CSV table of C-alpha atoms and ligand atoms in Angstrom, one decimal:
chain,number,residue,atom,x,y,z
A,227,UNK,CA,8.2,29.7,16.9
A,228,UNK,CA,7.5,32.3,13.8
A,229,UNK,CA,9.9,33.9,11.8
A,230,UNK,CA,9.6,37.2,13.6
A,231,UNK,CA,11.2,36.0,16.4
A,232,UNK,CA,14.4,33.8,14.8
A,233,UNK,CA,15.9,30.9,16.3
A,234,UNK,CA,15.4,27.1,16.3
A,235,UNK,CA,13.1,25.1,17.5
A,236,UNK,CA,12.6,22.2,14.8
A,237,UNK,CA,14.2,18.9,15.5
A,238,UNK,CA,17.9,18.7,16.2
A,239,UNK,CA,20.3,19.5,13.3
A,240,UNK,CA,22.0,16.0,13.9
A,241,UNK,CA,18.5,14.2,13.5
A,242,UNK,CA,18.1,16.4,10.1
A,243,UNK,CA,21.5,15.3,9.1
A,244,UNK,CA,20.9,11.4,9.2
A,245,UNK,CA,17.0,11.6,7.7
A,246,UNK,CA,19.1,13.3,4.2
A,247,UNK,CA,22.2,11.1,5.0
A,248,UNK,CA,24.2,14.3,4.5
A,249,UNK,CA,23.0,15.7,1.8
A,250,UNK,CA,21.5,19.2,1.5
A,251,UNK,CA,18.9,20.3,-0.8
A,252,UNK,CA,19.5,22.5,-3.8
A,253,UNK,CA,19.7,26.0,-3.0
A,254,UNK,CA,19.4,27.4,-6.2
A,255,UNK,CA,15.8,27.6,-7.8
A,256,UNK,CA,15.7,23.3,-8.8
A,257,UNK,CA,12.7,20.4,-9.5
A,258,UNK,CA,10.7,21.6,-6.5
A,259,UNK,CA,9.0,24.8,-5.8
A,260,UNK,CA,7.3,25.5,-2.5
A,261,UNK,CA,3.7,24.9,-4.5
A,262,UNK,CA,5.4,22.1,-6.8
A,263,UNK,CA,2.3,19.2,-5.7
A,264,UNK,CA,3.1,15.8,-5.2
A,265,UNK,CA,1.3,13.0,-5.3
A,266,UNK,CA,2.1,9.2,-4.8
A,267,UNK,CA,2.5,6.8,-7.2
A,268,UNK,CA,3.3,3.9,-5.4
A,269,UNK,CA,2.1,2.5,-2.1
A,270,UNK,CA,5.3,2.5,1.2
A,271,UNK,CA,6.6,-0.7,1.6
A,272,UNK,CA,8.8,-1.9,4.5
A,273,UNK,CA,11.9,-1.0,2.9
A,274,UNK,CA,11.6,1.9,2.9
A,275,UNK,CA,12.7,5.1,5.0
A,276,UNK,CA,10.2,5.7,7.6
A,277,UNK,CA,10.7,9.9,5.9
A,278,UNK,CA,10.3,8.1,2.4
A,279,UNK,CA,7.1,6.3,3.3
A,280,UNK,CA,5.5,9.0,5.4
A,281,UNK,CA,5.2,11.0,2.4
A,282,UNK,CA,3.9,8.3,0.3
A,283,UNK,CA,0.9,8.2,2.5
A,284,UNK,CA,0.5,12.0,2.8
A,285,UNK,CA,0.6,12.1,-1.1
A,286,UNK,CA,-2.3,10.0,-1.9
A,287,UNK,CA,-4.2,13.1,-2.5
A,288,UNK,CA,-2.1,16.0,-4.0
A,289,UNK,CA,0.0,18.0,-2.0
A,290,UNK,CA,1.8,20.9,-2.3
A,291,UNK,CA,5.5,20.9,-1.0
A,292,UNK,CA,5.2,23.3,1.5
A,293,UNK,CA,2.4,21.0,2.9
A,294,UNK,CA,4.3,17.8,2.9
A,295,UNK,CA,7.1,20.1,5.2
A,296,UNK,CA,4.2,21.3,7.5
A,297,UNK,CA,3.2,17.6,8.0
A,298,UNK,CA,6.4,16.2,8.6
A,299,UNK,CA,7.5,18.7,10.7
A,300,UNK,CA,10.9,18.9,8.5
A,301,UNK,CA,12.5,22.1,7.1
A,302,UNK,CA,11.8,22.2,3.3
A,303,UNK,CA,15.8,21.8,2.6
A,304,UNK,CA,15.1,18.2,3.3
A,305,UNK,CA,11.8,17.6,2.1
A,306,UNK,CA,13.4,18.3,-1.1
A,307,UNK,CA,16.2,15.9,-0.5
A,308,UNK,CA,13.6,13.1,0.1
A,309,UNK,CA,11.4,13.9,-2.7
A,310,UNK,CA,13.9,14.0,-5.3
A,311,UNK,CA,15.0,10.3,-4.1
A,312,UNK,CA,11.0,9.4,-4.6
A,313,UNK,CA,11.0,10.9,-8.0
A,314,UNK,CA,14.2,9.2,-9.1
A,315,UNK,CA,12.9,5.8,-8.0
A,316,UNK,CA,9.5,7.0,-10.0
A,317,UNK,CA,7.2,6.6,-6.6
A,318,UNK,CA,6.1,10.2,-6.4
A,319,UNK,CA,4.8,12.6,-9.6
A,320,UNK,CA,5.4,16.1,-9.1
A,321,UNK,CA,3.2,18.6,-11.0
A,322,UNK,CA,5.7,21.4,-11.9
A,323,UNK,CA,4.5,24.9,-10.6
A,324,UNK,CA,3.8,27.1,-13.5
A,325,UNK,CA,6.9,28.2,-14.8
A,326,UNK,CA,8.5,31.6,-13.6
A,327,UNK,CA,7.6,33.5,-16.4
A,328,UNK,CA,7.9,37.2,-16.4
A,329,UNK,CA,4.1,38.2,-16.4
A,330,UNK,CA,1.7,35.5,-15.5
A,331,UNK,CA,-0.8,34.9,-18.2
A,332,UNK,CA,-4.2,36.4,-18.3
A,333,UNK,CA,-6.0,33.4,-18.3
A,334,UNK,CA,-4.3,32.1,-15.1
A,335,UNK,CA,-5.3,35.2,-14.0
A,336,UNK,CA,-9.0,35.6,-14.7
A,337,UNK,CA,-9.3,32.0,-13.5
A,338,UNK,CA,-8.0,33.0,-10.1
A,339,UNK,CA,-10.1,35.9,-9.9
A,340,UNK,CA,-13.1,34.0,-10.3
A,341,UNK,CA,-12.4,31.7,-8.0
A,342,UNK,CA,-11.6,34.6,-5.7
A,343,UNK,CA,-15.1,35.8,-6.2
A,344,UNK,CA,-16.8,32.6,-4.7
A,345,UNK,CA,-14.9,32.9,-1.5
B,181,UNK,CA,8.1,20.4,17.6
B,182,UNK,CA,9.1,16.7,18.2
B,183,UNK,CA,9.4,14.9,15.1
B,184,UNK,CA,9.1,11.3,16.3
B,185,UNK,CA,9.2,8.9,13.0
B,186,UNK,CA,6.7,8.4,10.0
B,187,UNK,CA,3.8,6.8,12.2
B,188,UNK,CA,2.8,10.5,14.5
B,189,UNK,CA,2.3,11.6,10.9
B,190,UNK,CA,-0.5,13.8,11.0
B,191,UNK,CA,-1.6,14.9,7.9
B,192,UNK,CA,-4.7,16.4,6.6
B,193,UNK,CA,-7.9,16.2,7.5
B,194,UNK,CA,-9.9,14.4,4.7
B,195,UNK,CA,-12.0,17.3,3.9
B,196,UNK,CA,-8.5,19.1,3.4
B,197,UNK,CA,-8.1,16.7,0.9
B,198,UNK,CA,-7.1,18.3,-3.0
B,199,UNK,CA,-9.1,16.3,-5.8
B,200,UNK,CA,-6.6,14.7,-7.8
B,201,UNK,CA,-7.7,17.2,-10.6
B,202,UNK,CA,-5.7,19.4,-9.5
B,203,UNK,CA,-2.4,20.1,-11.8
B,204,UNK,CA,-1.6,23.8,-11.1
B,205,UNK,CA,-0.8,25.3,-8.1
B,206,UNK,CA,0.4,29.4,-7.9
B,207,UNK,CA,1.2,31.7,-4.8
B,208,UNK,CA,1.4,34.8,-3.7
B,209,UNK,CA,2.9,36.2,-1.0
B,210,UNK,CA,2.4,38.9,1.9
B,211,UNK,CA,5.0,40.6,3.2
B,212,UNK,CA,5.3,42.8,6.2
B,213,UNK,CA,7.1,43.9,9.6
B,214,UNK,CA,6.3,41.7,12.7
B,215,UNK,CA,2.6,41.8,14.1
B,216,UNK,CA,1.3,44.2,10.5
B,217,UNK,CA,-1.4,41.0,10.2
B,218,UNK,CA,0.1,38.7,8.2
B,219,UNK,CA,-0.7,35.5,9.8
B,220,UNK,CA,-4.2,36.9,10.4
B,221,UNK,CA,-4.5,37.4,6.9
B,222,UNK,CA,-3.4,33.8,5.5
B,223,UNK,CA,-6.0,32.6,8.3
B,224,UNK,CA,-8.8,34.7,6.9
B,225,UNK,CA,-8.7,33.6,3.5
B,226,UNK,CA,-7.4,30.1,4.0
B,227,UNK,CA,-10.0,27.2,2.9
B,228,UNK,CA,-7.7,25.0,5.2
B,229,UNK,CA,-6.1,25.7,8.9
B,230,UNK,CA,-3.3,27.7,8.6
B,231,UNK,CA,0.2,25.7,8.3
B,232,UNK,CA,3.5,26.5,8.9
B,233,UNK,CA,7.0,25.7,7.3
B,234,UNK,CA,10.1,25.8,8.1
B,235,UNK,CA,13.0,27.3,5.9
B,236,UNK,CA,16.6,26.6,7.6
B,237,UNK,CA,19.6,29.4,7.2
B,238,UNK,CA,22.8,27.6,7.2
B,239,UNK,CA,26.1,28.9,7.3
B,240,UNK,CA,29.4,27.7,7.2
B,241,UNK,CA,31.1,28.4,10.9
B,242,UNK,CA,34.6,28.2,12.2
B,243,UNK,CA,35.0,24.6,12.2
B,244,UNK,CA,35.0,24.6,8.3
B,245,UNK,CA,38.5,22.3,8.1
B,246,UNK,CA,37.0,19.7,10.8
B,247,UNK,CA,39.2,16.5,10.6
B,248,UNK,CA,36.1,14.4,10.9
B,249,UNK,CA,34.8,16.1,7.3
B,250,UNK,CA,32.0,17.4,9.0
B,251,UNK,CA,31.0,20.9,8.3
B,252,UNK,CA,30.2,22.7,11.8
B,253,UNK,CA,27.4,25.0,10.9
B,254,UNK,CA,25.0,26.9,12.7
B,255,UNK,CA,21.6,26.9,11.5
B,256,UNK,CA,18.8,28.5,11.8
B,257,UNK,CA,15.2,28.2,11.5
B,258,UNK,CA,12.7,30.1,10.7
B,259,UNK,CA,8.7,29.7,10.1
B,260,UNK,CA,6.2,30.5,7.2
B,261,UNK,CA,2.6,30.7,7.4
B,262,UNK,CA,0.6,29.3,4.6
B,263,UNK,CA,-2.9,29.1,3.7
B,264,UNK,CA,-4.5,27.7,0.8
B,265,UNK,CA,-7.9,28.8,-1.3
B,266,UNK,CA,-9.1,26.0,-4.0
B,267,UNK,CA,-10.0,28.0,-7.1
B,268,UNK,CA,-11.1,25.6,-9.6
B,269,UNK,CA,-10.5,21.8,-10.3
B,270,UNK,CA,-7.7,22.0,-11.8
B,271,UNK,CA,-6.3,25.2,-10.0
B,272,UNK,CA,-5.2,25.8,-6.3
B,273,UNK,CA,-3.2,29.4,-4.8
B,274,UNK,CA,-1.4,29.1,-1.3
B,275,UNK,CA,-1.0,32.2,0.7
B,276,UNK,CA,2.6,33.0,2.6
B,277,UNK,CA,2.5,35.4,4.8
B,278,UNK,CA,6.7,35.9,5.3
B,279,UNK,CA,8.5,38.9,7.6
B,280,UNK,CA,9.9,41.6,6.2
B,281,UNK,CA,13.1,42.0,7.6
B,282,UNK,CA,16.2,42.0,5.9
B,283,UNK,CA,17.3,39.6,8.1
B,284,UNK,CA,14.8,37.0,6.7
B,285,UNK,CA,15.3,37.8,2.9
B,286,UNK,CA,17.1,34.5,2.5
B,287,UNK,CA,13.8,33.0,2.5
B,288,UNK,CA,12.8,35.0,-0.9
B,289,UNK,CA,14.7,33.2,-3.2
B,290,UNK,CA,12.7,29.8,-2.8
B,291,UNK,CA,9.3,31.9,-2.6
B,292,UNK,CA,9.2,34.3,-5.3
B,293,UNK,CA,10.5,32.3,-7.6
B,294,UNK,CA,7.3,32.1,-9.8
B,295,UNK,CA,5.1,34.1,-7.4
B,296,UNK,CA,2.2,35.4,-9.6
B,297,UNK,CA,3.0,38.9,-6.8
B,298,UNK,CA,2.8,40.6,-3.5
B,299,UNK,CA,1.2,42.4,-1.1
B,300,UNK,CA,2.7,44.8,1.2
B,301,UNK,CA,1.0,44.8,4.6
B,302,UNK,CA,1.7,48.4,6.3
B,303,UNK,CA,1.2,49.4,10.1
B,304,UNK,CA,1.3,53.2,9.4
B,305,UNK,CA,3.3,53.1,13.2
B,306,UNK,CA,6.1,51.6,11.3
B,307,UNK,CA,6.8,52.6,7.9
B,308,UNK,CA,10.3,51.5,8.1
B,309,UNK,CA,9.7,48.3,7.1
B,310,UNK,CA,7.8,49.1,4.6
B,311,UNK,CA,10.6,51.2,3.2
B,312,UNK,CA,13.1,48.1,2.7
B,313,UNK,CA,10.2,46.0,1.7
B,314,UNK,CA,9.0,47.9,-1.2
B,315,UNK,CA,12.5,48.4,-2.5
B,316,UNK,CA,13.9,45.0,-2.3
B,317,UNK,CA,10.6,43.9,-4.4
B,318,UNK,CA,11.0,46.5,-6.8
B,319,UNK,CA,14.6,45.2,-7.7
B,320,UNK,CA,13.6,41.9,-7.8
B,321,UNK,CA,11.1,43.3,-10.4
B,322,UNK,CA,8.3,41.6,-8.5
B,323,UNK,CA,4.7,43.1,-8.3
B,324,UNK,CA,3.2,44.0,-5.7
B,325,UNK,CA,0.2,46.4,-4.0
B,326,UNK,CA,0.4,48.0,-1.0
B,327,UNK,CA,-2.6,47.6,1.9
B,328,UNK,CA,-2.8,49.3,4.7
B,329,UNK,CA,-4.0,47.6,8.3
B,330,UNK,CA,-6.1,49.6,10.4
B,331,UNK,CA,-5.0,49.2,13.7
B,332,UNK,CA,-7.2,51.1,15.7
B,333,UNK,CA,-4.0,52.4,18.0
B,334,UNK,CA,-3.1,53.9,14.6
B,335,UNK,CA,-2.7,57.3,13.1
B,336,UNK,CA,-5.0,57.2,10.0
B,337,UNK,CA,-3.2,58.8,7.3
B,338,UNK,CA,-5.2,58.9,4.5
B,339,UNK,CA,-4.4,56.7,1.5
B,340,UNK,CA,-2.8,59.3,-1.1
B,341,UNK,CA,-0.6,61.1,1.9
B,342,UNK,CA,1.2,57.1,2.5
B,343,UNK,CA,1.4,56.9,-1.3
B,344,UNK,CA,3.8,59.9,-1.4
B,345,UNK,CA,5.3,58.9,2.3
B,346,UNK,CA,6.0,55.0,0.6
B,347,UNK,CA,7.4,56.8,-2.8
B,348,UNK,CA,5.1,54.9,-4.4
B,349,UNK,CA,4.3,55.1,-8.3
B,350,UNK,CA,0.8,56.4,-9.1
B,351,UNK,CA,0.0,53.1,-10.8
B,352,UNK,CA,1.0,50.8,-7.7
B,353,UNK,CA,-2.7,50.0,-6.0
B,354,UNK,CA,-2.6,51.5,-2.3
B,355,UNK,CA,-5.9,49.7,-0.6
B,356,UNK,CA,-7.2,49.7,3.3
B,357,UNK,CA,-7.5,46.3,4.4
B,358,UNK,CA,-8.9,44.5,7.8
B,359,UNK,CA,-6.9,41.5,7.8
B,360,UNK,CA,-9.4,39.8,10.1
B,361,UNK,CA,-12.3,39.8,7.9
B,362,UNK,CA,-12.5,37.7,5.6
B,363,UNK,CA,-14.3,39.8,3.0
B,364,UNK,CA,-11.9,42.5,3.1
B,365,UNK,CA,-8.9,40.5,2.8
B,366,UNK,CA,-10.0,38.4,-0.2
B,367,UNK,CA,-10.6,42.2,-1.6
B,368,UNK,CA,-6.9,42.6,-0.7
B,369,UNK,CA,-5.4,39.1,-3.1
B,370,UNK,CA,-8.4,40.9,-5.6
B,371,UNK,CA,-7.3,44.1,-5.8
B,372,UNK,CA,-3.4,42.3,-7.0
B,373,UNK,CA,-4.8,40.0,-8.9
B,374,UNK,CA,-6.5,43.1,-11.3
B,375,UNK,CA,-3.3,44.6,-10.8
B,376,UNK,CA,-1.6,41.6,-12.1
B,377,UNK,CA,-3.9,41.4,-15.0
B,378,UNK,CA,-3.3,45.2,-16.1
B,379,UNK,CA,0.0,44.6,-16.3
B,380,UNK,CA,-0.5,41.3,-18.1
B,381,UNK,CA,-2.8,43.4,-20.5
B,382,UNK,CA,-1.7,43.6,-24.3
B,383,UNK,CA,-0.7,47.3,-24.9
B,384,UNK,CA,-3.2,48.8,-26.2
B,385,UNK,CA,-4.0,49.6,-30.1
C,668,GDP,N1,-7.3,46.2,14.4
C,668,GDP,C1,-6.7,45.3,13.6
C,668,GDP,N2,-5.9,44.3,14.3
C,668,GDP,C2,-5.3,43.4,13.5
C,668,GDP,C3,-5.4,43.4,12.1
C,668,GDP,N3,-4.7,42.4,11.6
C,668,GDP,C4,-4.1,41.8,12.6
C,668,GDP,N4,-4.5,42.4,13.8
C,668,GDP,C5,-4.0,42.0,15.1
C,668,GDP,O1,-2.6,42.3,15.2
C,668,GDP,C6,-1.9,41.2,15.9
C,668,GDP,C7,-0.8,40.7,15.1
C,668,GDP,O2,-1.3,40.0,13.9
C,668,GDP,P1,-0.5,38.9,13.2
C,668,GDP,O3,-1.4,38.4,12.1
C,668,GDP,O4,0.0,37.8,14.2
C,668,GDP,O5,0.8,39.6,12.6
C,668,GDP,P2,2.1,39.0,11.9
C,668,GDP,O6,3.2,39.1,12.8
C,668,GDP,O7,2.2,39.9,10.7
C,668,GDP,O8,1.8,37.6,11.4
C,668,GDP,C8,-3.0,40.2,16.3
C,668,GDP,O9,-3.3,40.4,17.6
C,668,GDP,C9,-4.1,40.5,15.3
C,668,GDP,O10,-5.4,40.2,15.9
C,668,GDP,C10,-6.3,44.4,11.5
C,668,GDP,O11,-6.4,44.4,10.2
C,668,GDP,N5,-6.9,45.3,12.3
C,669,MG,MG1,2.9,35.9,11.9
């Protein structure tokens, strides 16, 4: 399904509301940004949720946000919700986007334009 | 899409892998009316198969007072496409392609927030959307340029005719752009990335 055609075809609301026990993401601009990268600082044991321990292997390498919802197949509403549980209990780092400033800085910007180049 | 528990976890290839170098990631984001290129565009400059994301829409519905304390909502879903382009060690962009619709401006909040800009894809067949596009990301004060798809179905209006057709500013880049190729689309994120930087640029002494 894309955007441009609307509707739903992800997993079942009811499945989405048990994975975040009910809880819905922040919908204001919070800890995570669609390009805020995770990465894993602890290995999934048993305990925990199968959601919770997917994304502790998918993080062994960075990963942006929007990746770790790709993978899992989950809306990012609840990606959130389980990566703010990781970062509470310290298992995940989350390498803050660069801030919403006004004007990104020059250097960022040079930096991406040189990368740009070598594509 | 059957989401069927932590082991079917697919996730990315290993030479999809980022280095653990990496501590910065930016976007940017292109924005257009259905079938203007978008996805096309992500794929062309994307280092990594194109991915997609959902976003949900929830509202509150009827059964608001539920005994059971259970909003009933209806929700919707709705996809991104994303591609991402590696530019240094420590630095990685991702590329959403997102419709332009007002319909699906819910999903700007979350995505440009901290967008480094835009770019407006236009099908000259369908300025409309264009219209809405351009003015919602002028009062969200977000950058953008504007780049025009060929589609060879398409009247070719020349650049500077669109540019007083769109309203647009004299300094807002207008660019032609084949969102298949690869070299013309990096041109595209290029040509608002200088953008970017002029505006970034100290006034001048
Ligand atoms: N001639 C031409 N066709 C294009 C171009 N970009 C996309 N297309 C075609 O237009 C169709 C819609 O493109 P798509 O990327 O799916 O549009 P989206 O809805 O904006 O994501 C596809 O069949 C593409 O092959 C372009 O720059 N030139
Ligand atoms: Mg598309």
């Amino acid at each position: 399904m894309t955007a441009d055609q609307g509707g739903w075809d992800g997993p079942e609301p009811d499945r989405l509301y048990v994975i975040t026990r009910g809880r819905s993401g922040p919908s204001g601009p919070g800890v995570f940004d669609l390009v805020t990268l995770i990465v894993s600082r602890a290995e999934p044991t048993p305990a925990l949720q199968p959601e919770h321990a997917a994304i502790l292997r998918l993080c062994r390498s960075p990963l942006s946000v929007a990746e770790v919802s790709a993978y899992l197949e989950l809306p990012t509403s609840v990606v959130t919700v389980l990566l703010a549980d990781l970062l509470d209990d310290e298992l995940i780092e989350a390498r803050a986007a660069v801030p919403a400033a006004e004007l990104p800085d020059r250097a960022l910007l040079e930096a991406v334009i040189h990368g740009l180049q070598r594509l | 899409m059957d989401y069927s528990g932590s082991d079917t976890v697919v996730g990315p290839a290993g030479t999809d892998l980022l280095p653990d170098t990496v501590t910065t990631a930016v976007k940017v984001v292109i924005v257009g009316g259905f079938g203007v290129g978008k996805t096309t565009l992500v794929g062309s400059v994307s280092e990594i198969r194109p991915l997609t994301t959902e976003e949900t829409m929830t509202q509150a519905g009827v059964g608001v007072d539920d005994p059971t304390g259970v909003e009933q909502k209806t929700s919707t879903t709705v996809a991104m496409d994303f591609g991402r382009i590696s530019i240094s060690e420590r630095l990685v962009l991702y590329v959403f392609g997102t419709p332009g619709q007002e319909r699906f401006w819910f999903l700007w909040n979350g995505l440009f927030e901290g967008a480094l800009g835009a770019v407006v894809l236009v099908d000259t067949r369908r300025l409309e959307v264009s219209f809405e596009v351009i003015g919602r990301l002028e009062e969200r004060g977000v950058p953008f340029v504007v780049a025009v798809n060929g589609f060879p179905e398409a009247p070719a209006v020349p650049l500077d005719e669109l540019r007083g057709a769109l309203d647009l500013p004299d300094r807002v880049p207008i660019v032609a752009c084949d969102a298949r190729s690869r070299e013309s689309s990096r041109d595209t994120l290029m040509t608002l990335m200088h953008y970017l930087y002029e505006l970034a640029a100290p006034p001048a002494r």
